[in-house]
Amino acid sequence: MIDAHFSAAVRSGVAQWMQTNSIEDCQKALADPVQLATELTPPVLAAMIEAGTSLHALQERAWIHPVIHLRNVFEATALPETPSAFVPIPEHPATIAARAAAIVALAMLNAQTVSYGSENDGHLFVNLVVLPGDGDFANKSKGDMRGHTDGVYFPIRGQEHELEKRFAPSPDFVCLSGLRNPDSVSTTVMPLSSVLALLSPKDVEELTKPQYVLRPQKTFRVGFKKLFGSDCQFLKPLPGVQLLFVGDNGHWIRFSHSAAVAEDDSSPASQAIGRFEQACLKCADSVVVAPGDVVIVNNRIGLHGRSEVGGEPGGTSRWLLRTYGLDVEDLSEQQRYSDSVFKLYP
Ligand SMILES: [Fe+2]
């Protein structure tokens, strides 16, 4: 019921904003997501309260259930051709509404819409589409994806990076806005609590030890090379990483399948990770991000993946926009870029 009230409130807030401003002004407003969130939040909040849902109940839910599915919150019609690169986002009423809906939905969850300077040159939104060619990125864009958290090379909120304290935390939320999904390809979400319920206390304990090795995800590797050079230490496997964290309200996770243990396969650390991966497969819930939907995945208490996309780039192929949300209250100045209200370091 909360999701339905939240959907209706975001839908009316965004529609009203699009009606009362010219499309040029709406487009310009996206350049400052902090200001736009300030403008869009009051009417959305008022609509939620009128429907009988409190902000507290919504925010509490976002930290218990790892996925919030907002259905049909913006108009995804008369679209241009699906682009075939991460950026730029084609300027069009549907993509403007898709971005505004994401920004206000994240703001309602006390999260600022953010990007990282080291991924896709710091663009706030990227197209998730089938990419042309047969390189690494192209193949990855067509294939399925196993459970992971985004920005895995970065620390969870509240902790410092193992090598560089200027590095901002990974996002609290991954936000997907649906423009096209002709084959109803599923996004998969694995609630961490369900995954851990399948593991022994011993395995859970292993995962909380700082004994794992992580590598940055592909999109960030490109950015690290640009920012720090090909020989930088951040491109090398990072040892001494903890994957699972015990907090006041349960566990948080930092995980990707490129995480590996440094020791041999028979070590308890390695076995725990193997069983964790197996448990993820058993706990995957499917969500179809349909045109006009916004799906917000909690990147701390859930892992996400995707079933196979396939097909050809461009035309009317699958097209989502992705951005991130983060509670920025405890970020330091050094973890941001001084020339941007939304771009995080590195
Ligand atoms: Fe992801």
XYZ file of C-alpha atoms and ligand atoms in Angstrom:
347
model
C 0.000 0.000 0.000
C 2.863 2.377 0.835
C 4.352 1.836 -2.639
C 0.979 2.627 -4.253
C 0.636 5.869 -2.268
C 4.246 6.767 -2.985
C 3.720 6.071 -6.724
C 0.596 8.237 -6.858
C 2.339 11.091 -5.030
C 5.427 11.041 -7.297
C 3.215 10.744 -10.391
C 1.130 13.809 -9.493
C 4.139 15.853 -8.337
C 6.104 15.251 -11.538
C 3.074 15.750 -13.825
C 2.240 19.053 -12.136
C 5.822 20.251 -12.459
C 5.921 19.331 -16.172
C 2.613 21.132 -16.770
C 3.528 24.363 -15.016
C 7.011 24.774 -16.520
C 8.196 24.932 -20.119
C 10.101 21.881 -21.305
C 13.230 24.054 -21.621
C 12.939 25.138 -17.986
C 12.376 21.548 -16.847
C 15.474 20.454 -18.743
C 17.533 23.255 -17.197
C 16.302 22.360 -13.701
C 17.906 18.899 -13.971
C 21.344 20.530 -13.847
C 20.825 21.125 -10.108
C 19.195 18.035 -8.588
C 19.529 19.460 -5.058
C 17.459 22.518 -5.938
C 14.998 20.432 -7.953
C 14.487 18.035 -5.032
C 13.788 21.007 -2.759
C 11.159 22.215 -5.205
C 9.500 18.840 -5.892
C 9.506 17.292 -2.427
C 6.791 19.421 -0.689
C 3.950 18.637 -3.140
C 4.904 14.931 -3.241
C 5.042 14.775 0.543
C 1.683 16.550 0.828
C 0.093 14.024 -1.566
C 1.532 11.109 0.435
C 0.243 12.427 3.722
C -3.156 13.103 2.192
C -3.258 9.451 1.059
C -2.541 8.382 4.649
C 1.141 7.350 4.441
C 3.775 9.034 6.595
C 7.282 9.856 5.454
C 8.594 7.920 8.428
C 6.743 4.763 7.329
C 8.104 5.131 3.793
C 11.690 5.653 4.894
C 11.476 2.794 7.367
C 10.202 0.510 4.633
C 13.100 1.445 2.327
C 15.520 0.070 4.937
C 13.592 -3.167 5.525
C 12.565 -4.146 1.983
C 15.424 -3.781 -0.503
C 13.227 -2.833 -3.457
C 10.602 -0.136 -3.967
C 8.671 -0.386 -7.214
C 6.950 2.823 -8.294
C 4.601 1.976 -11.133
C 3.631 4.272 -13.965
C 4.953 7.465 -12.370
C 5.849 9.290 -15.581
C 4.749 9.412 -19.188
C 7.069 7.260 -21.365
C 5.474 7.848 -24.759
C 6.563 9.093 -28.209
C 10.159 8.221 -27.374
C 13.123 8.806 -29.670
C 15.184 5.809 -30.800
C 16.954 3.952 -27.985
C 20.496 5.360 -27.705
C 23.496 3.049 -27.943
C 25.876 4.581 -25.412
C 25.857 5.321 -21.658
C 25.701 9.048 -22.411
C 24.264 11.460 -23.427
C 20.640 11.095 -22.355
C 18.503 12.258 -25.298
C 16.635 15.427 -24.250
C 12.960 14.567 -24.504
C 9.902 15.099 -22.251
C 9.924 11.407 -21.248
C 13.590 11.354 -20.210
C 13.155 14.661 -18.353
C 10.178 13.260 -16.433
C 12.076 9.985 -15.818
C 14.974 11.905 -14.252
C 12.788 14.253 -12.206
C 10.805 11.273 -10.852
C 14.032 9.545 -9.784
C 15.373 12.696 -8.109
C 12.233 13.347 -6.069
C 11.697 9.671 -5.197
C 15.259 9.448 -3.831
C 14.831 12.736 -1.963
C 11.767 11.285 -0.227
C 14.052 8.502 1.022
C 16.455 11.100 2.426
C 18.929 10.415 -0.373
C 20.545 12.945 -2.649
C 20.887 11.992 -6.310
C 24.628 11.586 -6.888
C 27.237 10.403 -9.376
C 30.937 9.540 -9.145
C 33.492 11.472 -11.189
C 35.222 8.149 -11.930
C 32.226 6.566 -13.636
C 30.982 7.736 -17.050
C 32.723 11.095 -16.496
C 30.444 11.894 -13.577
C 27.177 12.065 -15.530
C 24.253 12.030 -13.093
C 22.167 9.684 -15.255
C 23.298 7.060 -17.736
C 21.458 5.008 -20.331
C 21.401 1.288 -19.549
C 21.053 -0.089 -23.058
C 22.501 -2.727 -25.355
C 25.835 -1.354 -26.571
C 27.118 -1.970 -30.133
C 30.170 -4.058 -31.051
C 31.590 -7.138 -29.380
C 33.946 -5.671 -26.784
C 33.731 -6.251 -23.032
C 31.196 -3.510 -22.400
C 29.012 -4.572 -25.342
C 28.937 -8.208 -24.237
C 28.216 -7.232 -20.665
C 25.344 -4.984 -21.773
C 23.584 -7.961 -23.423
C 24.214 -10.612 -20.839
C 22.723 -11.473 -17.486
C 24.259 -10.182 -14.268
C 24.716 -12.033 -11.018
C 23.990 -10.467 -7.653
C 26.219 -7.553 -6.712
C 26.200 -4.142 -5.083
C 27.107 -1.041 -7.081
C 30.257 0.967 -6.376
C 31.704 -2.082 -4.635
C 35.224 -0.652 -4.577
C 34.013 2.144 -2.315
C 33.332 1.768 1.428
C 29.884 1.508 2.953
C 28.554 4.738 4.421
C 30.181 5.515 7.766
C 33.513 3.852 6.952
C 36.738 5.011 5.332
C 38.208 3.494 2.193
C 41.092 1.103 2.842
C 43.567 3.236 0.825
C 42.153 6.727 0.343
C 39.921 8.486 2.835
C 38.801 11.015 0.212
C 36.848 8.250 -1.550
C 33.117 8.745 -0.990
C 30.944 5.806 0.093
C 29.146 3.607 -2.402
C 25.490 4.571 -2.990
C 22.691 3.709 -0.559
C 20.295 3.283 -3.470
C 20.463 2.341 -7.143
C 17.578 3.916 -9.033
C 16.268 2.710 -12.402
C 13.742 4.609 -14.540
C 12.086 2.545 -17.286
C 11.725 3.908 -20.805
C 11.532 0.710 -22.868
C 11.551 -2.952 -21.916
C 9.908 -4.765 -24.851
C 10.840 -8.285 -23.711
C 10.045 -7.632 -20.045
C 13.618 -8.411 -19.014
C 13.765 -8.796 -15.235
C 15.907 -6.955 -12.779
C 16.641 -9.357 -9.924
C 16.891 -8.347 -6.274
C 18.211 -10.584 -3.522
C 17.256 -9.451 -0.011
C 20.341 -9.804 2.175
C 18.310 -11.053 5.146
C 16.961 -13.950 3.029
C 20.423 -14.820 1.733
C 21.974 -14.824 5.212
C 19.132 -16.956 6.588
C 20.427 -19.772 4.354
C 23.964 -19.576 5.757
C 25.429 -21.004 8.933
C 26.485 -18.576 11.694
C 30.082 -19.652 10.980
C 29.851 -18.595 7.318
C 28.205 -15.310 8.305
C 31.058 -14.667 10.693
C 33.662 -15.396 7.997
C 32.086 -12.796 5.706
C 32.441 -10.130 8.415
C 36.217 -10.606 8.631
C 38.455 -8.190 6.645
C 39.978 -11.005 4.585
C 38.618 -10.608 1.056
C 40.045 -9.116 -2.119
C 38.034 -6.748 -4.327
C 38.562 -5.217 -7.751
C 36.789 -2.099 -9.028
C 33.904 -2.716 -11.407
C 34.539 -2.202 -15.120
C 32.907 1.217 -15.531
C 35.011 2.577 -12.657
C 38.237 1.056 -13.989
C 37.949 3.298 -17.046
C 37.520 6.345 -14.803
C 40.365 5.396 -12.455
C 42.718 5.124 -15.454
C 41.707 8.606 -16.604
C 41.984 10.184 -13.151
C 44.962 8.380 -11.656
C 46.801 6.736 -14.596
C 47.096 3.107 -15.704
C 49.608 2.240 -12.994
C 47.562 3.519 -10.088
C 47.156 1.372 -7.011
C 43.348 1.555 -7.257
C 43.381 -0.693 -10.345
C 45.099 -3.470 -8.429
C 43.174 -6.000 -6.343
C 42.393 -4.491 -2.946
C 43.144 -6.866 -0.051
C 41.808 -6.826 3.510
C 38.214 -6.062 2.594
C 35.227 -6.866 4.787
C 32.091 -7.824 2.844
C 29.431 -8.058 5.535
C 28.782 -5.534 8.306
C 26.667 -5.772 11.433
C 24.718 -2.592 12.169
C 22.024 -1.481 14.588
C 19.266 -2.658 12.251
C 20.773 -5.783 10.743
C 23.478 -6.458 8.185
C 24.846 -4.395 5.284
C 26.692 -5.917 2.317
C 29.427 -4.934 -0.120
C 29.787 -7.630 -2.757
C 30.532 -8.519 -6.337
C 31.422 -11.818 -7.944
C 34.830 -10.457 -8.799
C 35.401 -10.514 -5.031
C 37.683 -13.429 -4.257
C 39.565 -14.753 -1.300
C 43.326 -14.495 -1.271
C 43.798 -17.893 0.257
C 43.210 -21.333 -1.263
C 39.751 -22.630 -2.237
C 39.485 -24.804 0.835
C 39.811 -21.942 3.332
C 36.728 -21.171 5.451
C 36.709 -17.645 3.956
C 36.495 -19.011 0.416
C 33.879 -21.618 1.296
C 31.723 -18.965 2.949
C 31.771 -16.864 -0.199
C 30.897 -19.881 -2.343
C 27.894 -20.681 -0.171
C 26.897 -17.002 -0.150
C 26.827 -17.016 -3.968
C 24.749 -20.202 -3.988
C 22.301 -18.704 -1.492
C 21.964 -15.564 -3.666
C 20.735 -17.749 -6.541
C 17.970 -19.148 -4.340
C 16.744 -15.754 -3.114
C 16.358 -13.777 -6.334
C 13.080 -11.869 -6.662
C 12.216 -10.551 -10.123
C 11.092 -7.012 -10.916
C 10.225 -5.843 -14.414
C 11.032 -2.152 -14.840
C 8.263 -1.217 -17.276
C 8.076 2.060 -19.225
C 7.078 4.824 -16.792
C 8.251 2.889 -13.690
C 10.929 3.868 -11.211
C 12.566 1.055 -9.235
C 14.770 1.851 -6.257
C 17.046 -0.897 -4.953
C 18.653 -0.562 -1.534
C 22.374 -1.134 -2.184
C 23.132 -2.009 1.476
C 20.453 -4.548 2.372
C 20.026 -6.082 -1.072
C 22.030 -7.322 -4.021
C 20.816 -6.866 -7.570
C 21.356 -8.470 -10.929
C 19.564 -8.966 -14.218
C 18.370 -11.692 -16.519
C 19.753 -11.817 -20.052
C 18.894 -8.847 -22.303
C 20.136 -10.003 -25.726
C 18.995 -8.410 -28.989
C 20.425 -5.554 -31.013
C 21.303 -1.993 -29.977
C 19.229 1.066 -30.920
C 15.715 0.951 -32.388
C 13.139 0.111 -29.757
C 15.462 -2.032 -27.639
C 15.510 -2.023 -23.827
C 16.274 1.382 -22.317
C 16.537 2.282 -18.648
C 18.110 5.312 -17.004
C 20.237 4.716 -13.920
C 21.305 7.004 -11.120
C 22.368 6.670 -7.480
C 21.079 7.965 -4.154
C 23.087 8.589 -0.988
C 22.460 10.068 2.438
C 25.110 12.810 2.180
C 24.824 14.210 5.691
C 28.199 12.912 6.842
C 30.147 13.483 3.613
C 33.208 15.702 3.929
C 34.065 18.494 1.481
C 36.971 16.364 0.258
C 34.596 13.612 -0.819
C 32.933 15.926 -3.324
C 34.070 17.986 -6.287
C 33.932 21.711 -5.599
C 32.487 22.454 -9.055
C 29.439 20.178 -8.754
C 26.501 19.799 -6.372
C 26.127 16.082 -7.143
C 29.465 14.597 -8.219
C 31.326 12.568 -5.595
C 35.047 11.840 -5.372
C 36.730 10.126 -7.069
Fe 24.522 -2.864 -10.676
